[in-house]
Amino acid sequence: MLRWLALFIAVAACLLLGMATGEQWINPFSASDTLEQTILWELRFPRLLTAFAVGGLLALAGAWFQVLLGNPLAEPYVLGVAGSASAGAVTGLMFIPESAWVMSAGAFIGAWIGIVAVMFFSHLGPNRMLLAGVVLAAFWSAVLALLLALLPEQGLFRAFSWMMGDLSHSDLPVPLLLLAWIIALGCGLLLSKSLDRLLLGERHAEALGVDVKRLRQRLLLLASAVTALAVTAAGTIGFVGLVIPHLMRLLFGSLHRAVLPASAIGGGLLLVLADSAARTVIAPAELPVGILTAIIGVPVFLFLLLRRN
């Protein structure tokens, strides 16, 4: 109970810190000026809620992919969904370079093309599906490089900003992202017992009444859809789905009825912190938030890899 309370207090504190920090320091409790109120409630607060929802979705997807692939080092972009979304976003910019909506629509369509491609290999088992995902990721990277070479100059800055993770141009409605966060968490909790049994191995899970093939298909579709929505909203932000599930397992144990809600909250907490730092470190300019999550995630990834060996 104390750990959960500490987690909720940390989220509230980070939201307040994120509202206060930026190009201009504003006290959320004493802001009386109309301009300050506008900055707080119409600019910073919706962006922080977007960061919280996107971080939570990525962390949930990471927890699901790690069970789905039987690999503790898996994360949401391992199957090439982010690469296909990036290719779709840049394709949209080729037609209308200044339209964020076209870029978001292209990213969502591209992500689902990547999901369909991965689903085609799902019947081969987790190991071959992982290998197919790695090959598809390399293919989408090549397609993306070709598209960037053909992209008009006025769209290059927006494309590179989005590819490094950018919350400043997110056009998806905040209520939609929060609703997706709630639905994804609810679906995860409904599958939590089956996920716990799958951790014991396929044979043990089947002996306990789990339809492993159907469960894997549901997990793949759910995790990929969540990743597609998160990528559409904020671009490619890596390592949140890798770091947070492991950290929450250390704090709350391995049962998914605790790991999934803790990951959904912890992922949001990490991205809120990273976004607040990205807006503050070199203010008035901004760092891409994906750079900060990578700076945190790469050392953790290497530590987990060495620990596993």
Tab-separated table of C-alpha atoms in Angstrom:
chain	number	residue	atom	x	y	z
A	1	MET	CA	0.000	0.000	0.000
A	2	LEU	CA	2.812	2.412	0.840
A	3	ARG	CA	4.448	1.773	-2.523
A	4	TRP	CA	1.227	2.553	-4.371
A	5	LEU	CA	0.718	5.695	-2.322
A	6	ALA	CA	4.293	6.794	-3.054
A	7	LEU	CA	3.725	6.175	-6.776
A	8	PHE	CA	0.552	8.311	-6.867
A	9	ILE	CA	2.247	11.085	-4.874
A	10	ALA	CA	5.172	11.012	-7.317
A	11	VAL	CA	2.783	11.385	-10.271
A	12	ALA	CA	1.016	14.361	-8.669
A	13	ALA	CA	4.342	15.996	-7.800
A	14	CYS	CA	5.677	15.521	-11.341
A	15	LEU	CA	2.531	16.996	-12.882
A	16	LEU	CA	2.869	20.067	-10.665
A	17	LEU	CA	6.582	20.311	-11.472
A	18	GLY	CA	5.853	20.002	-15.185
A	19	MET	CA	3.267	22.795	-15.020
A	20	ALA	CA	5.688	25.058	-13.162
A	21	THR	CA	8.795	24.497	-15.291
A	22	GLY	CA	9.526	25.519	-18.842
A	23	GLU	CA	10.656	28.676	-20.576
A	24	GLN	CA	8.948	30.614	-17.792
A	25	TRP	CA	8.625	29.485	-14.158
A	26	ILE	CA	4.986	29.684	-13.016
A	27	ASN	CA	3.628	28.778	-9.595
A	28	PRO	CA	0.476	26.683	-10.254
A	29	PHE	CA	-1.006	27.711	-6.898
A	30	SER	CA	-0.586	31.458	-7.224
A	31	ALA	CA	-0.861	32.182	-10.942
A	32	SER	CA	-3.250	35.114	-11.202
A	33	ASP	CA	-2.283	36.658	-14.510
A	34	THR	CA	-4.490	35.711	-17.467
A	35	LEU	CA	-1.484	34.834	-19.614
A	36	GLU	CA	-0.062	32.564	-16.904
A	37	GLN	CA	-3.418	30.845	-16.504
A	38	THR	CA	-3.567	30.280	-20.259
A	39	ILE	CA	-0.039	28.825	-20.321
A	40	LEU	CA	-0.800	26.528	-17.394
A	41	TRP	CA	-4.193	25.124	-18.341
A	42	GLU	CA	-4.291	25.375	-22.149
A	43	LEU	CA	-0.680	24.562	-23.044
A	44	ARG	CA	1.265	22.801	-20.314
A	45	PHE	CA	-1.426	20.731	-18.576
A	46	PRO	CA	-2.820	19.070	-21.756
A	47	ARG	CA	0.733	18.326	-22.896
A	48	LEU	CA	1.573	16.706	-19.560
A	49	LEU	CA	-1.580	14.580	-19.733
A	50	THR	CA	-0.573	13.544	-23.263
A	51	ALA	CA	2.888	12.589	-21.982
A	52	PHE	CA	1.356	10.601	-19.114
A	53	ALA	CA	-1.003	8.686	-21.406
A	54	VAL	CA	1.646	7.976	-24.057
A	55	GLY	CA	4.205	6.837	-21.464
A	56	GLY	CA	1.656	4.559	-19.821
A	57	LEU	CA	0.633	3.031	-23.155
A	58	LEU	CA	4.261	2.357	-24.105
A	59	ALA	CA	4.974	0.740	-20.722
A	60	LEU	CA	1.891	-1.501	-21.005
A	61	ALA	CA	2.913	-2.513	-24.521
A	62	GLY	CA	6.423	-3.296	-23.260
A	63	ALA	CA	5.083	-5.565	-20.504
A	64	TRP	CA	2.896	-7.404	-23.023
A	65	PHE	CA	5.663	-7.807	-25.608
A	66	GLN	CA	8.018	-9.247	-22.987
A	67	VAL	CA	5.468	-11.963	-22.178
A	68	LEU	CA	4.439	-12.431	-25.807
A	69	LEU	CA	7.993	-12.990	-27.051
A	70	GLY	CA	9.311	-14.640	-23.902
A	71	ASN	CA	12.158	-12.129	-23.928
A	72	PRO	CA	12.769	-9.742	-21.002
A	73	LEU	CA	14.638	-7.367	-23.299
A	74	ALA	CA	11.704	-6.865	-25.696
A	75	GLU	CA	10.088	-3.450	-26.036
A	76	PRO	CA	7.299	-1.932	-28.171
A	77	TYR	CA	9.415	-1.095	-31.206
A	78	VAL	CA	11.072	-4.493	-31.509
A	79	LEU	CA	8.683	-5.730	-34.224
A	80	GLY	CA	9.163	-2.752	-36.540
A	81	VAL	CA	5.850	-1.023	-35.783
A	82	ALA	CA	7.634	2.265	-35.080
A	83	GLY	CA	9.563	2.017	-38.345
A	84	SER	CA	6.438	1.497	-40.392
A	85	ALA	CA	4.720	4.361	-38.551
A	86	SER	CA	7.655	6.660	-39.292
A	87	ALA	CA	7.538	5.698	-42.957
A	88	GLY	CA	3.808	6.461	-43.000
A	89	ALA	CA	4.304	9.840	-41.302
A	90	VAL	CA	6.990	10.916	-43.779
A	91	THR	CA	4.822	9.729	-46.673
A	92	GLY	CA	2.080	12.064	-45.430
A	93	LEU	CA	4.543	14.955	-45.257
A	94	MET	CA	5.531	14.371	-48.873
A	95	PHE	CA	2.002	15.357	-49.948
A	96	ILE	CA	1.283	18.176	-47.461
A	97	PRO	CA	4.549	19.236	-45.751
A	98	GLU	CA	2.967	21.622	-43.225
A	99	SER	CA	0.055	19.484	-42.031
A	100	ALA	CA	0.437	17.769	-38.655
A	101	TRP	CA	-2.891	15.978	-39.146
A	102	VAL	CA	-1.713	14.396	-42.382
A	103	MET	CA	1.490	13.278	-40.662
A	104	SER	CA	-0.468	11.739	-37.769
A	105	ALA	CA	-2.867	9.978	-40.135
A	106	GLY	CA	0.058	8.646	-42.149
A	107	ALA	CA	1.753	7.416	-38.983
A	108	PHE	CA	-1.377	5.567	-37.845
A	109	ILE	CA	-1.906	3.947	-41.252
A	110	GLY	CA	1.786	3.032	-41.465
A	111	ALA	CA	1.731	1.502	-37.977
A	112	TRP	CA	-1.199	-0.718	-38.904
A	113	ILE	CA	0.542	-1.803	-42.105
A	114	GLY	CA	3.460	-2.864	-39.896
A	115	ILE	CA	1.069	-4.689	-37.537
A	116	VAL	CA	-0.532	-6.624	-40.422
A	117	ALA	CA	2.936	-7.587	-41.678
A	118	VAL	CA	3.919	-8.910	-38.230
A	119	MET	CA	0.578	-10.715	-37.762
A	120	PHE	CA	1.338	-12.647	-40.957
A	121	PHE	CA	4.278	-14.286	-39.135
A	122	SER	CA	2.551	-14.766	-35.762
A	123	HIS	CA	1.771	-18.442	-36.414
A	124	LEU	CA	5.500	-19.232	-36.631
A	125	GLY	CA	6.006	-18.856	-32.875
A	126	PRO	CA	7.619	-16.120	-30.749
A	127	ASN	CA	11.238	-16.711	-31.778
A	128	ARG	CA	10.634	-16.585	-35.517
A	129	MET	CA	8.165	-13.747	-35.101
A	130	LEU	CA	10.871	-11.784	-33.284
A	131	LEU	CA	13.330	-12.506	-36.100
A	132	ALA	CA	10.739	-11.453	-38.684
A	133	GLY	CA	10.174	-8.245	-36.712
A	134	VAL	CA	13.878	-7.432	-36.743
A	135	VAL	CA	14.042	-7.967	-40.527
A	136	LEU	CA	10.894	-5.885	-41.057
A	137	ALA	CA	12.362	-3.109	-38.897
A	138	ALA	CA	15.441	-3.057	-41.149
A	139	PHE	CA	13.187	-2.932	-44.213
A	140	TRP	CA	11.161	-0.005	-42.842
A	141	SER	CA	14.394	1.826	-41.992
A	142	ALA	CA	15.487	1.506	-45.616
A	143	VAL	CA	12.096	2.744	-46.836
A	144	LEU	CA	12.273	5.666	-44.390
A	145	ALA	CA	15.748	6.649	-45.623
A	146	LEU	CA	14.466	6.655	-49.208
A	147	LEU	CA	11.446	8.784	-48.271
A	148	LEU	CA	13.604	11.291	-46.378
A	149	ALA	CA	15.819	11.661	-49.431
A	150	LEU	CA	12.733	12.520	-51.504
A	151	LEU	CA	11.020	14.701	-48.884
A	152	PRO	CA	10.704	18.434	-49.674
A	153	GLU	CA	13.030	20.633	-47.633
A	154	GLN	CA	10.210	22.371	-45.727
A	155	GLY	CA	9.097	19.049	-44.248
A	156	LEU	CA	12.489	17.808	-43.066
A	157	PHE	CA	12.526	19.612	-39.711
A	158	ARG	CA	9.070	18.352	-38.749
A	159	ALA	CA	9.967	14.820	-39.852
A	160	PHE	CA	13.210	14.658	-37.858
A	161	SER	CA	11.555	16.252	-34.824
A	162	TRP	CA	8.756	13.689	-34.893
A	163	MET	CA	11.171	10.782	-35.395
A	164	MET	CA	13.098	11.775	-32.240
A	165	GLY	CA	9.927	12.028	-30.161
A	166	ASP	CA	7.927	15.238	-30.049
A	167	LEU	CA	5.012	16.048	-27.752
A	168	SER	CA	4.745	19.683	-28.789
A	169	HIS	CA	2.888	18.932	-32.040
A	170	SER	CA	0.598	16.141	-30.848
A	171	ASP	CA	-2.835	16.599	-32.434
A	172	LEU	CA	-4.655	13.640	-30.917
A	173	PRO	CA	-7.283	14.749	-28.370
A	174	VAL	CA	-6.193	14.295	-24.766
A	175	PRO	CA	-9.501	12.619	-23.759
A	176	LEU	CA	-8.972	10.035	-26.525
A	177	LEU	CA	-5.487	9.177	-25.234
A	178	LEU	CA	-6.677	8.956	-21.616
A	179	LEU	CA	-9.596	6.757	-22.679
A	180	ALA	CA	-7.186	4.504	-24.584
A	181	TRP	CA	-4.996	4.324	-21.449
A	182	ILE	CA	-7.991	3.205	-19.344
A	183	ILE	CA	-9.207	0.658	-21.920
A	184	ALA	CA	-5.715	-0.787	-22.429
A	185	LEU	CA	-5.192	-1.157	-18.695
A	186	GLY	CA	-8.622	-2.761	-18.306
A	187	CYS	CA	-7.899	-5.271	-21.089
A	188	GLY	CA	-4.551	-6.059	-19.513
A	189	LEU	CA	-6.126	-6.717	-16.121
A	190	LEU	CA	-8.681	-9.056	-17.720
A	191	LEU	CA	-5.787	-11.070	-19.197
A	192	SER	CA	-3.547	-10.862	-16.121
A	193	LYS	CA	-4.153	-14.417	-14.853
A	194	SER	CA	-3.475	-15.870	-18.301
A	195	LEU	CA	-0.296	-13.794	-18.542
A	196	ASP	CA	0.893	-15.117	-15.185
A	197	ARG	CA	0.319	-18.691	-16.373
A	198	LEU	CA	2.078	-18.024	-19.679
A	199	LEU	CA	5.192	-17.015	-17.745
A	200	LEU	CA	5.397	-20.638	-16.535
A	201	GLY	CA	5.809	-21.831	-20.125
A	202	GLU	CA	3.431	-22.821	-22.906
A	203	ARG	CA	2.909	-26.395	-21.706
A	204	HIS	CA	2.121	-25.360	-18.145
A	205	ALA	CA	-0.199	-22.610	-19.385
A	206	GLU	CA	-2.102	-25.029	-21.624
A	207	ALA	CA	-2.366	-27.525	-18.747
A	208	LEU	CA	-3.940	-24.740	-16.669
A	209	GLY	CA	-6.565	-24.078	-19.329
A	210	VAL	CA	-4.993	-21.230	-21.317
A	211	ASP	CA	-5.476	-21.147	-25.092
A	212	VAL	CA	-1.891	-20.045	-25.765
A	213	LYS	CA	-2.296	-19.426	-29.490
A	214	ARG	CA	-5.360	-17.213	-29.033
A	215	LEU	CA	-3.743	-15.409	-26.101
A	216	ARG	CA	-0.640	-14.613	-28.157
A	217	GLN	CA	-2.762	-13.270	-31.014
A	218	ARG	CA	-4.724	-11.053	-28.623
A	219	LEU	CA	-1.535	-9.810	-26.993
A	220	LEU	CA	0.075	-9.040	-30.339
A	221	LEU	CA	-2.963	-7.143	-31.600
A	222	LEU	CA	-3.461	-5.254	-28.327
A	223	ALA	CA	0.201	-4.335	-27.832
A	224	SER	CA	0.636	-3.309	-31.469
A	225	ALA	CA	-2.530	-1.184	-31.455
A	226	VAL	CA	-1.399	0.579	-28.270
A	227	THR	CA	2.042	1.180	-29.773
A	228	ALA	CA	0.482	2.539	-32.978
A	229	LEU	CA	-1.601	5.046	-31.011
A	230	ALA	CA	1.363	6.152	-28.886
A	231	VAL	CA	3.619	6.563	-31.938
A	232	THR	CA	0.916	8.522	-33.753
A	233	ALA	CA	0.571	10.892	-30.796
A	234	ALA	CA	4.221	11.538	-29.971
A	235	GLY	CA	6.546	10.012	-32.535
A	236	THR	CA	9.146	7.369	-31.780
A	237	ILE	CA	9.973	7.394	-28.069
A	238	GLY	CA	12.048	4.377	-27.155
A	239	PHE	CA	13.027	2.491	-24.002
A	240	VAL	CA	9.993	3.462	-21.886
A	241	GLY	CA	8.483	0.055	-22.602
A	242	LEU	CA	11.751	-1.648	-21.690
A	243	VAL	CA	12.726	0.131	-18.489
A	244	ILE	CA	9.400	0.592	-16.693
A	245	PRO	CA	8.044	-3.011	-16.660
A	246	HIS	CA	11.332	-4.282	-15.211
A	247	LEU	CA	11.410	-1.564	-12.591
A	248	MET	CA	7.800	-2.231	-11.587
A	249	ARG	CA	8.478	-5.965	-11.283
A	250	LEU	CA	11.284	-5.168	-8.877
A	251	LEU	CA	8.980	-2.952	-6.798
A	252	PHE	CA	5.659	-4.812	-6.977
A	253	GLY	CA	6.508	-8.427	-7.810
A	254	SER	CA	5.838	-10.437	-10.958
A	255	LEU	CA	2.034	-10.830	-10.811
A	256	HIS	CA	0.509	-8.883	-13.677
A	257	ARG	CA	-2.480	-7.647	-11.683
A	258	ALA	CA	0.073	-5.410	-9.934
A	259	VAL	CA	2.709	-5.027	-12.663
A	260	LEU	CA	0.325	-3.715	-15.346
A	261	PRO	CA	-1.292	-0.841	-13.391
A	262	ALA	CA	2.086	0.038	-11.877
A	263	SER	CA	3.650	0.085	-15.368
A	264	ALA	CA	0.794	2.209	-16.756
A	265	ILE	CA	1.379	4.775	-13.996
A	266	GLY	CA	5.173	4.484	-13.943
A	267	GLY	CA	5.492	4.876	-17.711
A	268	GLY	CA	3.426	8.050	-17.544
A	269	LEU	CA	5.563	9.302	-14.673
A	270	LEU	CA	8.802	8.724	-16.587
A	271	LEU	CA	7.590	10.488	-19.724
A	272	VAL	CA	6.209	13.440	-17.748
A	273	LEU	CA	9.625	13.847	-16.094
A	274	ALA	CA	11.448	13.492	-19.407
A	275	ASP	CA	9.160	16.012	-21.131
A	276	SER	CA	9.537	18.507	-18.274
A	277	ALA	CA	13.319	18.192	-18.519
A	278	ALA	CA	13.194	18.500	-22.325
A	279	ARG	CA	11.333	21.823	-22.020
A	280	THR	CA	13.638	23.162	-19.308
A	281	VAL	CA	17.238	22.086	-19.959
A	282	ILE	CA	17.913	24.417	-22.903
A	283	ALA	CA	14.890	26.757	-22.566
A	284	PRO	CA	13.513	28.557	-24.524
A	285	ALA	CA	14.473	25.814	-27.012
A	286	GLU	CA	13.324	22.223	-26.476
A	287	LEU	CA	15.101	18.893	-26.608
A	288	PRO	CA	13.327	15.980	-28.314
A	289	VAL	CA	11.934	13.886	-25.483
A	290	GLY	CA	13.025	10.680	-27.216
A	291	ILE	CA	16.654	11.695	-26.700
A	292	LEU	CA	16.213	11.878	-22.933
A	293	THR	CA	14.404	8.536	-22.711
A	294	ALA	CA	17.205	6.960	-24.773
A	295	ILE	CA	19.862	8.451	-22.473
A	296	ILE	CA	18.058	6.788	-19.570
A	297	GLY	CA	17.168	3.586	-21.389
A	298	VAL	CA	20.428	2.621	-23.087
A	299	PRO	CA	22.449	2.149	-19.853
A	300	VAL	CA	19.550	0.216	-18.300
A	301	PHE	CA	19.270	-1.974	-21.400
A	302	LEU	CA	22.988	-2.781	-21.301
A	303	PHE	CA	22.794	-3.501	-17.569
A	304	LEU	CA	19.890	-5.915	-18.084
A	305	LEU	CA	21.720	-7.582	-20.968
A	306	LEU	CA	24.875	-8.108	-18.916
A	307	ARG	CA	22.820	-9.267	-15.924
A	308	ARG	CA	20.971	-11.805	-18.049
A	309	ASN	CA	24.245	-13.219	-19.452
